[in-house]
Coordinates of C-alpha atoms in Angstrom, one line a residue:
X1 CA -43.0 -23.3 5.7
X2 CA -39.9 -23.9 4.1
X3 CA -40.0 -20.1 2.9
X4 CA -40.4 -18.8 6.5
X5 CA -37.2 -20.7 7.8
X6 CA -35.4 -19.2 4.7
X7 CA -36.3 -16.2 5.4
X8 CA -33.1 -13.8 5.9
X9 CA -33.2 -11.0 9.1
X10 CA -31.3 -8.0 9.2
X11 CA -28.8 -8.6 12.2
X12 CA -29.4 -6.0 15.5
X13 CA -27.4 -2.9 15.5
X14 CA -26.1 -4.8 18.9
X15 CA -25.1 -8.2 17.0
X16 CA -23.1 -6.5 14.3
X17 CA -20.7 -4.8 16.4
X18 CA -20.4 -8.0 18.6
X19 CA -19.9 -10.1 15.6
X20 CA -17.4 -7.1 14.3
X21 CA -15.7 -7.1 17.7
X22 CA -15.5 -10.5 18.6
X23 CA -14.2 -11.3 15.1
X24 CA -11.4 -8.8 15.4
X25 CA -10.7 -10.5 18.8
X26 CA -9.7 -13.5 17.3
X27 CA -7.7 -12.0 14.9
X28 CA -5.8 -9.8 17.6
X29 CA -5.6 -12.8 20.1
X30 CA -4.1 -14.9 16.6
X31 CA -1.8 -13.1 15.0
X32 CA -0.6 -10.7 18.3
X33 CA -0.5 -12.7 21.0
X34 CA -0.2 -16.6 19.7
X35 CA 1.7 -15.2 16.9
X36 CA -0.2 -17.3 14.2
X37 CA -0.3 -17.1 10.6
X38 CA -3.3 -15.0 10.0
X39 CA -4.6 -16.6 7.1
X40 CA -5.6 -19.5 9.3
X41 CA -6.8 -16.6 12.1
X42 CA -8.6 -14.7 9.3
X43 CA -10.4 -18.1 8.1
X44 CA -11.1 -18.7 11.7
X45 CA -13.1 -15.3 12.0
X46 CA -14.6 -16.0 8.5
X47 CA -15.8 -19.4 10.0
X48 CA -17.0 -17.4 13.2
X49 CA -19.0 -15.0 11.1
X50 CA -20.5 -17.7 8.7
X51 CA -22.1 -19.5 11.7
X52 CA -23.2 -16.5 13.1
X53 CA -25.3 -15.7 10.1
X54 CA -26.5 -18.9 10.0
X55 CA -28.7 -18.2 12.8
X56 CA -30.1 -15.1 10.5
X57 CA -31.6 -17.7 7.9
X58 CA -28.6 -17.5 5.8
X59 CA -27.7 -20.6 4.1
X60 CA -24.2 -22.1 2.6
X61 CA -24.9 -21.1 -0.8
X62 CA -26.1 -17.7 0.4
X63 CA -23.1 -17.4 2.1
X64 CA -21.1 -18.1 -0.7
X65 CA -22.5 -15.6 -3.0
X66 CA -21.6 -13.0 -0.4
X67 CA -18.5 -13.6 -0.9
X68 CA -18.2 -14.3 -4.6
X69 CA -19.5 -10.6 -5.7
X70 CA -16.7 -9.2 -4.1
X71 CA -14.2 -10.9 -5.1
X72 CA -15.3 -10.6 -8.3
X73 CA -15.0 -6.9 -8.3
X74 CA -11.8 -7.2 -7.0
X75 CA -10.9 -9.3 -9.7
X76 CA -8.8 -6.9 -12.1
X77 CA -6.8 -6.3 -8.8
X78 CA -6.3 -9.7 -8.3
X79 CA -5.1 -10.6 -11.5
X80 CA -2.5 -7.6 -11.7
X81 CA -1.1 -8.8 -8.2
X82 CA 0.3 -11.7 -10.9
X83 CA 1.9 -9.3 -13.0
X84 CA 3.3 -7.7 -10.0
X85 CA 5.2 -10.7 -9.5
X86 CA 6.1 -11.2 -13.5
X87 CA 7.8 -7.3 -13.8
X88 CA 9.7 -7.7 -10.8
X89 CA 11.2 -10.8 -11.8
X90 CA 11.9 -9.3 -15.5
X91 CA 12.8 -6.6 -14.2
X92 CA 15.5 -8.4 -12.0
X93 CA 16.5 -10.3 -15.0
X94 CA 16.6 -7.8 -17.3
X95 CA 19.1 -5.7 -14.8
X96 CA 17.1 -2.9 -14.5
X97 CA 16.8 -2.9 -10.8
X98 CA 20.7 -3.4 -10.6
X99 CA 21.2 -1.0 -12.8
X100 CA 18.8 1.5 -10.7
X101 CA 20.7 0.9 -7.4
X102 CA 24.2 1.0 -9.3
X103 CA 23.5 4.3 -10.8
X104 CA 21.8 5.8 -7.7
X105 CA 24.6 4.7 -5.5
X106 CA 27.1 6.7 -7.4
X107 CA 25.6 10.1 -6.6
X108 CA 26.1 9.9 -2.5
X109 CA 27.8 12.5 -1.0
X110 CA 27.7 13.3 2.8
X111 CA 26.5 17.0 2.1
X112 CA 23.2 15.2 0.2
X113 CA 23.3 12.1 1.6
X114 CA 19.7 12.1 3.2
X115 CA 17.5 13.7 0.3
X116 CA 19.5 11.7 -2.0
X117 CA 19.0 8.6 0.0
X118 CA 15.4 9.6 0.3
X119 CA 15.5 9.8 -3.4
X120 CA 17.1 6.1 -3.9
X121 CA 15.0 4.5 -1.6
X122 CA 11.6 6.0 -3.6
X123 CA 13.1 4.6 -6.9
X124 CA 13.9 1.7 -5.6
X125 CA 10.5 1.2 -3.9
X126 CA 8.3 2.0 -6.9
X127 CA 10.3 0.3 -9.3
X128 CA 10.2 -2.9 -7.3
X129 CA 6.8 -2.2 -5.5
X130 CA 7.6 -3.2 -2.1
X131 CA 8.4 -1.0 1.2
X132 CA 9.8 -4.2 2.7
X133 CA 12.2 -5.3 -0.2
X134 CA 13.9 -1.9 -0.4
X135 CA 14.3 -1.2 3.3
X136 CA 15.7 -4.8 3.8
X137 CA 18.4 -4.1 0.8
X138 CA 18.7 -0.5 0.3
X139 CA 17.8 0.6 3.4
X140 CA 20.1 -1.8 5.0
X141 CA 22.9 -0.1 3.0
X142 CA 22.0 3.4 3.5
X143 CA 21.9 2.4 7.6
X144 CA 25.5 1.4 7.0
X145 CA 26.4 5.0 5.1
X146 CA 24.5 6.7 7.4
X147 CA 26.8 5.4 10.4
X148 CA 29.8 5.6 8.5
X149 CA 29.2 9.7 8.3
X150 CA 27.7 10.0 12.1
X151 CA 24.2 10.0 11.2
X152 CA 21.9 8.7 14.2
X153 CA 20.4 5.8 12.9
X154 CA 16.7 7.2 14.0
X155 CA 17.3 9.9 11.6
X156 CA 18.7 7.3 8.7
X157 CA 15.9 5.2 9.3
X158 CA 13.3 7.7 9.0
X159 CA 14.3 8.9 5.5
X160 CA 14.6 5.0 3.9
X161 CA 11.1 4.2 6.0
X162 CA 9.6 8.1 4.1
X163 CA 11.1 7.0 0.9
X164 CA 10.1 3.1 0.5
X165 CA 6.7 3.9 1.8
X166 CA 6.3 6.6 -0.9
X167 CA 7.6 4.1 -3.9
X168 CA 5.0 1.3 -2.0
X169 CA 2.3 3.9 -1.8
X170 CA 2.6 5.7 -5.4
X171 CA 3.7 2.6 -7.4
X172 CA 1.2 1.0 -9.6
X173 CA 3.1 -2.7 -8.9
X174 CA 2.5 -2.4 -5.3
X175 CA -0.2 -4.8 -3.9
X176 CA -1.9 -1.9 -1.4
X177 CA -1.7 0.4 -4.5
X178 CA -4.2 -1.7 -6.1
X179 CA -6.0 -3.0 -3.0
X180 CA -6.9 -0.1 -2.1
X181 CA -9.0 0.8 -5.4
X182 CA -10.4 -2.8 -5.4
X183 CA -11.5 -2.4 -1.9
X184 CA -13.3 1.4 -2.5
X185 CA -14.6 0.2 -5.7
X186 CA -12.3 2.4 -8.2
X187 CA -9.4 2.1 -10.7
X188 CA -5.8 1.9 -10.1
X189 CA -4.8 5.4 -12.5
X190 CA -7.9 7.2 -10.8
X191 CA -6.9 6.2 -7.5
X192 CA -3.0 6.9 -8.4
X193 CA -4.4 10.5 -9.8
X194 CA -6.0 11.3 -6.1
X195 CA -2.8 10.1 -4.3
X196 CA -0.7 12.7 -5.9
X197 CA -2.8 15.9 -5.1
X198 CA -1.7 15.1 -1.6
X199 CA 1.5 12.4 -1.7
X200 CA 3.4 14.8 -3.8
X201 CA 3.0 18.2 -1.6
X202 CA 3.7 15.9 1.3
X203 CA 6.8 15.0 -0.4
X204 CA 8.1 17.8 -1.1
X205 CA 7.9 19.0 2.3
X206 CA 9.4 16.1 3.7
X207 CA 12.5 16.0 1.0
X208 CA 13.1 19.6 2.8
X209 CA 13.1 18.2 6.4
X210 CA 15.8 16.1 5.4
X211 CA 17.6 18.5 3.3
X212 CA 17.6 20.5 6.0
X213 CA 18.6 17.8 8.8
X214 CA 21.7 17.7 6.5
X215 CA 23.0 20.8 7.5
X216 CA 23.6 18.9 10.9
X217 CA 25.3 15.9 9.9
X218 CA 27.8 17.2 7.3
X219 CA 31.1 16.5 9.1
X220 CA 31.2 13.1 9.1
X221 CA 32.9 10.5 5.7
X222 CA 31.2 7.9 4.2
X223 CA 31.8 4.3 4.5
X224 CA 32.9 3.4 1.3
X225 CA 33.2 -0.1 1.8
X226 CA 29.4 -1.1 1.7
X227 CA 28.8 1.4 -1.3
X228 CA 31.7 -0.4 -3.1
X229 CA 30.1 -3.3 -1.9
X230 CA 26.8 -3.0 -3.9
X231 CA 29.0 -1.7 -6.8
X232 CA 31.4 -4.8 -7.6
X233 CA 28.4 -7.6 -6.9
X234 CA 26.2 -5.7 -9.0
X235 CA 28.6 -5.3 -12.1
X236 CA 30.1 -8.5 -11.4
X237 CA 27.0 -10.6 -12.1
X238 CA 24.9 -8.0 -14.3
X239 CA 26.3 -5.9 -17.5
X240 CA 25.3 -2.5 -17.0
X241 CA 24.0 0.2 -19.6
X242 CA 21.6 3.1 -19.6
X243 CA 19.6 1.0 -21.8
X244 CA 18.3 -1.0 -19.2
X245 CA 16.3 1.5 -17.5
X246 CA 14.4 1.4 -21.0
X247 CA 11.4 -0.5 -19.1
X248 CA 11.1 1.7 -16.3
X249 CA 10.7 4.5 -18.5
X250 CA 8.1 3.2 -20.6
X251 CA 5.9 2.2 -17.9
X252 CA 6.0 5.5 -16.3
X253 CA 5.0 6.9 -19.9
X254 CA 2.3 4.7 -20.3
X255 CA 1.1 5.5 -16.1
X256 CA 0.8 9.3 -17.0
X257 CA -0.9 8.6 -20.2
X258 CA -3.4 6.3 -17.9
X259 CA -2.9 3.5 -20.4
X260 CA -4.6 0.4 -19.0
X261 CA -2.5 -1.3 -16.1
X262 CA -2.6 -4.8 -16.8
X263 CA -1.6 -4.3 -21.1
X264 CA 1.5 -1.6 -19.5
X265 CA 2.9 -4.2 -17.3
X266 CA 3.0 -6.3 -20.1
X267 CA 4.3 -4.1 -22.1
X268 CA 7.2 -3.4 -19.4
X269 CA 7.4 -7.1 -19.0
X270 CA 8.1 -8.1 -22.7
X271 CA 10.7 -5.5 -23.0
X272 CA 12.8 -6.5 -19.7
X273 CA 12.4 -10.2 -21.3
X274 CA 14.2 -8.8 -24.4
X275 CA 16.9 -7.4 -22.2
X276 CA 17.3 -10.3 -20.3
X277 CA 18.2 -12.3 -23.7
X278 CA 19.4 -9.5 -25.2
X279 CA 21.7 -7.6 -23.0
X280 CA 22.4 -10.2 -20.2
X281 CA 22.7 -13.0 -22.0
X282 CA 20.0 -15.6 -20.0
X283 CA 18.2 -18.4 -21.8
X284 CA 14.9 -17.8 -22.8
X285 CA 13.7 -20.8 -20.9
X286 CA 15.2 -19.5 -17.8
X287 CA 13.7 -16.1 -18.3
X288 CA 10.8 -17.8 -18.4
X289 CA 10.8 -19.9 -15.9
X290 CA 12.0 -17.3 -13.7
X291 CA 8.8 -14.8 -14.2
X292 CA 6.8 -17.9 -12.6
X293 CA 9.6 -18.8 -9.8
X294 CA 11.2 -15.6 -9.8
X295 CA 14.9 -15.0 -10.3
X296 CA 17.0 -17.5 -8.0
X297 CA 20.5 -16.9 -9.3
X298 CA 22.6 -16.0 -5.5
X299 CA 25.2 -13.6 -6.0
X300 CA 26.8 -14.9 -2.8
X301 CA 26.5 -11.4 -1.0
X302 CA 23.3 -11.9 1.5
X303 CA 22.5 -7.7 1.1
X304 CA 22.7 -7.6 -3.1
X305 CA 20.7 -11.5 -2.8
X306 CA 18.0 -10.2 -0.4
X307 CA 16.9 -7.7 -3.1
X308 CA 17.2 -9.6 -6.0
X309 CA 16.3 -13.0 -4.8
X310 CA 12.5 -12.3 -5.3
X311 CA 10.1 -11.7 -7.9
X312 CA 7.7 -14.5 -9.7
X313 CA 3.9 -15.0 -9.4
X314 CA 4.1 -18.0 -6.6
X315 CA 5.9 -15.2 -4.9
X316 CA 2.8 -13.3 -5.1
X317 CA 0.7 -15.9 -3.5
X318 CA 0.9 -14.9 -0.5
X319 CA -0.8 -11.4 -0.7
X320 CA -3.0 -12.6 -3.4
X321 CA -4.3 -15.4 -0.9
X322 CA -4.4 -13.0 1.8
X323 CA -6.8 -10.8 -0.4
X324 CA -8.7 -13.5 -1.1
X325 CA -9.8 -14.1 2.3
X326 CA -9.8 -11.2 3.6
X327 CA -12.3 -9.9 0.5
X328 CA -14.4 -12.7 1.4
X329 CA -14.4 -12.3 5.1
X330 CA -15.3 -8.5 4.3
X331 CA -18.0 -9.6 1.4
X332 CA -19.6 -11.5 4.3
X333 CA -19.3 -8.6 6.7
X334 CA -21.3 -6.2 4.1
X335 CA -24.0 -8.2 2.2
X336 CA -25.3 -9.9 5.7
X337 CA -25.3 -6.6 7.0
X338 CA -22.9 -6.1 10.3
X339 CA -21.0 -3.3 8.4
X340 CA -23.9 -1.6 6.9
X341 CA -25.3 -1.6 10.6
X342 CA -21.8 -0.5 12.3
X343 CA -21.9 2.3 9.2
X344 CA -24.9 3.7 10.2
X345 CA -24.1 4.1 14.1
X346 CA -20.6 6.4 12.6
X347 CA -22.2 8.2 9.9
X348 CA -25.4 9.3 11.9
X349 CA -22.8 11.1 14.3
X350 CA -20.8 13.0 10.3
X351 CA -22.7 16.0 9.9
X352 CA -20.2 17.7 7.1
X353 CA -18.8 15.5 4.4
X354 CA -15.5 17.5 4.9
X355 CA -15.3 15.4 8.6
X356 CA -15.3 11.8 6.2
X357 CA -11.7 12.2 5.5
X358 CA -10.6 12.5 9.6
X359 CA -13.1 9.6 9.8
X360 CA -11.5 7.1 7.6
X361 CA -8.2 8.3 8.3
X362 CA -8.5 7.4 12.4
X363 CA -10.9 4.0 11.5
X364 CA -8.1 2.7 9.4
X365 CA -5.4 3.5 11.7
X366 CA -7.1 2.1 14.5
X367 CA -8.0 -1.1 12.4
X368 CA -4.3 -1.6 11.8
X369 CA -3.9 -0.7 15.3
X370 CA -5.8 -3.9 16.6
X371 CA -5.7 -6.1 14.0
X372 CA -1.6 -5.6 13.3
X373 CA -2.7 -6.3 9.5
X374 CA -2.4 -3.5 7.0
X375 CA -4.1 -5.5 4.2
X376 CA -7.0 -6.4 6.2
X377 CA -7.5 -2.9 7.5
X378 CA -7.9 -1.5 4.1
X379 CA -10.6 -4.5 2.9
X380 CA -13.0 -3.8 6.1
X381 CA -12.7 -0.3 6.4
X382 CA -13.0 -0.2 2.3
X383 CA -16.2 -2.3 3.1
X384 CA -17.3 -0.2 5.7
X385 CA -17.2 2.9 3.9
X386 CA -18.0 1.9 0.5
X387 CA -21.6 2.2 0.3
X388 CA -21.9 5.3 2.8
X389 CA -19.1 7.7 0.1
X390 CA -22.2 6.4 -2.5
X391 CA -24.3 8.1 -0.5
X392 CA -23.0 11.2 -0.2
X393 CA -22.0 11.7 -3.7
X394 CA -18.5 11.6 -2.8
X395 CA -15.9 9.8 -5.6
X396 CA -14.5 6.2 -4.7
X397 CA -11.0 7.3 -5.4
X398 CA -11.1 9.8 -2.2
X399 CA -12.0 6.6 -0.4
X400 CA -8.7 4.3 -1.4
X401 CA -6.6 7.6 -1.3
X402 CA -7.6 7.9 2.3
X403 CA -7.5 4.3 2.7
X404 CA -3.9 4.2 1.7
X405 CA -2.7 7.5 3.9
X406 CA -3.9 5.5 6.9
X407 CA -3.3 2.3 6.2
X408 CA -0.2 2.0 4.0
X409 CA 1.7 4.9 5.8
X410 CA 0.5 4.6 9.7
X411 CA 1.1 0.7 10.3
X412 CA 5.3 1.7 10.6
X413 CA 4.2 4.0 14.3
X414 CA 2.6 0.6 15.3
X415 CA 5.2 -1.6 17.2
X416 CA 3.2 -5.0 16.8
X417 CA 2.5 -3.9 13.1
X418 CA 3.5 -6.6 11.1
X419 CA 5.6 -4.0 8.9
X420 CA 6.3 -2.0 13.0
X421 CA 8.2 -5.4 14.1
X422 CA 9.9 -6.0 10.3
X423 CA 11.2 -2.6 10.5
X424 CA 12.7 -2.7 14.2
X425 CA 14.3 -6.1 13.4
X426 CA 16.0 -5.0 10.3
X427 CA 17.4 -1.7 10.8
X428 CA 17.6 -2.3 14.0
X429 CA 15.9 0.8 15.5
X430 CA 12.9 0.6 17.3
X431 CA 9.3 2.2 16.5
X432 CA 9.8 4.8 19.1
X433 CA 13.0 6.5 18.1
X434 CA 12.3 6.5 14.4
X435 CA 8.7 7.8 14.1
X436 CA 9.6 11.5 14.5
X437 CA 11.8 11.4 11.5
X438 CA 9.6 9.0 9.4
X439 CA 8.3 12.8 8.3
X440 CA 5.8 11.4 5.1
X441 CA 3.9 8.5 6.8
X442 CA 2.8 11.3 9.2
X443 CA 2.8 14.2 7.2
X444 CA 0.5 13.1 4.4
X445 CA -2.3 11.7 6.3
X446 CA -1.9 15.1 8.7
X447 CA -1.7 17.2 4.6
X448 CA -4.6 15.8 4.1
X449 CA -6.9 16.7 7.1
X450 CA -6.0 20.1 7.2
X451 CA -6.4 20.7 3.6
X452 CA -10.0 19.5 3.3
X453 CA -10.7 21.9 5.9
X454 CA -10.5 24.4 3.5
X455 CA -12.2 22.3 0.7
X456 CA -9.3 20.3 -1.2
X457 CA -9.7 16.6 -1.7
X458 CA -13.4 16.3 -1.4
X459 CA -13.9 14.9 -4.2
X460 CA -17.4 14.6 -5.3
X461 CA -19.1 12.9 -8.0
X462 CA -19.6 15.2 -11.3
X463 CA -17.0 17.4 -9.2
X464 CA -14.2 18.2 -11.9
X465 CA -11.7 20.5 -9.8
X466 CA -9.5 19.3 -6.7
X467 CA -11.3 22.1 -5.0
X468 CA -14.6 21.5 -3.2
X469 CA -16.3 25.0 -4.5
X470 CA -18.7 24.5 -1.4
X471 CA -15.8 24.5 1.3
X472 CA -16.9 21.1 2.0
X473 CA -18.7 22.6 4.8
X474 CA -22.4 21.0 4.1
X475 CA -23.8 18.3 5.7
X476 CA -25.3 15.6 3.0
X477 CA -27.8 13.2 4.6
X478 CA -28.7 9.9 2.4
X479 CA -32.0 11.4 2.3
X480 CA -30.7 14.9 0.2
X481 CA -28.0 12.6 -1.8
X482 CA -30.9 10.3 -3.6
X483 CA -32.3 13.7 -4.6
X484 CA -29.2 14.8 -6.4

């Protein structure tokens, strides 16, 4: 008897796009319209889909283990998301983000100030692995420049937004950088390797576009004040030398050799600590402390103290919580059986494998699109597409590369966006007269569509080339994949 009422359904094709729809409900009517935090929102929807399964025979403990495989898988993602925090506050320490910003500013000249902006602002982004850090800092300075020479601010706006979402995108200390992988089931390098076949083409066509847009704005003088500004807080508090880009180099090194993540951060780690007590002359306790707490040492100039002010695991808690529910929240989504359901519905209408990437590309974007939330879009729709790229033979790493062209790069053209309102609020240009010249968020994802029309970036299993030597013009049923 006891068996019978234990026994676990398979929820209705019906139910599992309720409970889907009625759980991003709460999260919209949360976080966009009562403006909560949404890790209360996303428990609340958690909650709402625990109770639902309940009704399915699903017990507590059942319900638990959905959850705990997951985040289990996610767990060398997890665990980097701490070093994130202890390399940018080394790093900070150390001076070799100062020193990057005090170098880079040196080299602006109205005739190159966009591409070189575009330039500073992609340093800056993937040495510090945040889109939001560098637009609030160097972004707000380049907004300044940009005015001071008669730049529209649109234009300005659109090359730091291009540049920091390239650093967030392509560095390996950015939290959607590893998301991603964690959420399609791959490795950080692998899913770094896939992001440049189409991040770096995109690039180069949208350093161009700016180059170009130069050609316009070449009259005007640049406002030396606010370069000067960075300048004298930065070698006033920090004692600059080549030397201290020494970590930043290694890391890179040790990225293109696709040495393991987690022993190269430490590596990078260890040698801005040696800097720090070398070169700059901080305790060692304080350095210490600081890679927990981050570095809290004001400079008394609010631009130069909103960049360095950061760093730290407990600063890293807050995405790393996130993750946490919003993996769990996802786990409970796939193993009861709403997403594999919701999966089917989509997949059954994907006739060509090719069509996977337009797929994923518009169900991310449109999951950001109502749920404001670019972390959560890439869990679910990693979830959601998981099992069904399995299927079809097709490699996990074209999953979080396409994961991260929607997610990462589309959530600045949404206004309620948490990154959408950020940006409006601190450059002070809103969504709809900077998206035309934020050329790489919309370029890459757009790269990437065409160019698996023609067979590059289907990436399939055993596949060793870029090139899909099919065309990636075949339809591949679940049926003919078990037979490969």
């Amino acid at each position: 008897m006891s068996e019978a009422v234990n026994e676990k359904r398979e929820p209705s094709t019906g139910m599992s796009f309720a409970v889907f729809g009625i759980s991003i409900a709460i999260i919209l009517l949360g976080v966009v319209v009562l403006g909560f935090d949404i890790h209360i929102i996303l428990l609340v929807a958690l909650a709402f889909a625990c109770l639902v399964s309940a009704t399915l025979g699903y017990q507590f403990d059942d319900l638990v283990e959905c959850m705990k495989k997951p985040l289990g898988q996610a767990m060398s993602a997890m665990i980097i998301f701490i070093f994130i925090g202890i390399i940018i506050a080394s790093w900070i320490f150390s001076g070799t983000v100062p020193a990057l910003i005090y170098y880079g500013l040196h080299y602006i000249t109205p005739k190159f100030f966009l591409p070189v902006g575009l330039l500073l602002c992609s340093l800056t982004s993937m040495s510090i692995g945040t889109s939001w850090g560098t637009i609030g800092t160097m972004g707000l300075a380049m907004m300044g420049i940009g005015a001071g020479m008669g730049i529209p601010p649109a234009v300005t706006a659109g090359m730091v937004i291009s540049g920091s979402f390239f650093g967030d995108k392509m560095s390996p200390i950015s939290d959607t950088t590893n998301l991603a992988p964690a959420s399609a089931g791959t490795t950080l390098y692998k899913h770094i390797g896939a992001m440049w076949k189409t991040t770096l083409p995109a690039y180069l066509i949208t350093f161009g576009c700016f180059t170009v847009l130069c050609f316009f704005y070449q009259g005007g003088q640049v406002d030396h004040a606010t370069i000067d500004l960075f300048i004298d807080t930065i070698g006033a508090n920090f004692r600059i030398t080549p030397l201290l880009l020494l970590p930043m180099v290694v890391l890179l090194v040790l990225n293109m050799r696709k040495f393991p993540a987690i022993p190269g951060m430490a590596i990078g780690s260890l040698l801005a600590v040696i800097l720090a007590v070398a070169v700059q002359g901080f305790p060692v306790g304080q350095v210490v402390a600081g890679l927990n707490y981050g570095y809290v040492t004001p400079t008394g100039v609010d631009l130069v103290d909103q960049l360095l002010l950061r760093g730290g695991i407990q600063n890293m808690m807050y995405t790393f919580s996130l993750s946490c529910i919003a993996i769990s929240f996802g786990g409970v989504m796939e193993h009861v059986g709403y997403l594999k359901k919701i999966v089917a519905v989509v997949i059954s209408r994907v006739k060509y494998d090719f069509l996977m990437v337009p797929v994923v590309i518009l169900s991310t974007t449109l999951g950001t699109l109502t749920m404001g939330e670019v972390y959560l879009s890439i869990v679910v729709n990693g979830s959601l597409y998981r099992q069904a790229f399995q299927e079809r033979k097709l490699r996990p790493e074209m999953l979080s590369r396409l994961l991260e062209e929607s997610g990462t790069l589309t959530q600045v053209f949404i206004p309620w966006s948490t990154s959408g309102v950020f940006i409006a609020a601190t450059l002070g240009v809103s969504t709809a007269e900077y998206w035309k010249f934020a050329f790489l968020n919309y370029i890459n994802p757009l790269l990437s569509i065409v160019l698996c029309l023609f067979g590059y970036g289907v990436l399939r299993v055993g596949q060793a080339g870029w090139r899909d030597k099919r065309g990636g013009t075949h339809h591949t049923s679940t049926e003919e994949s078990e037979k490969c």
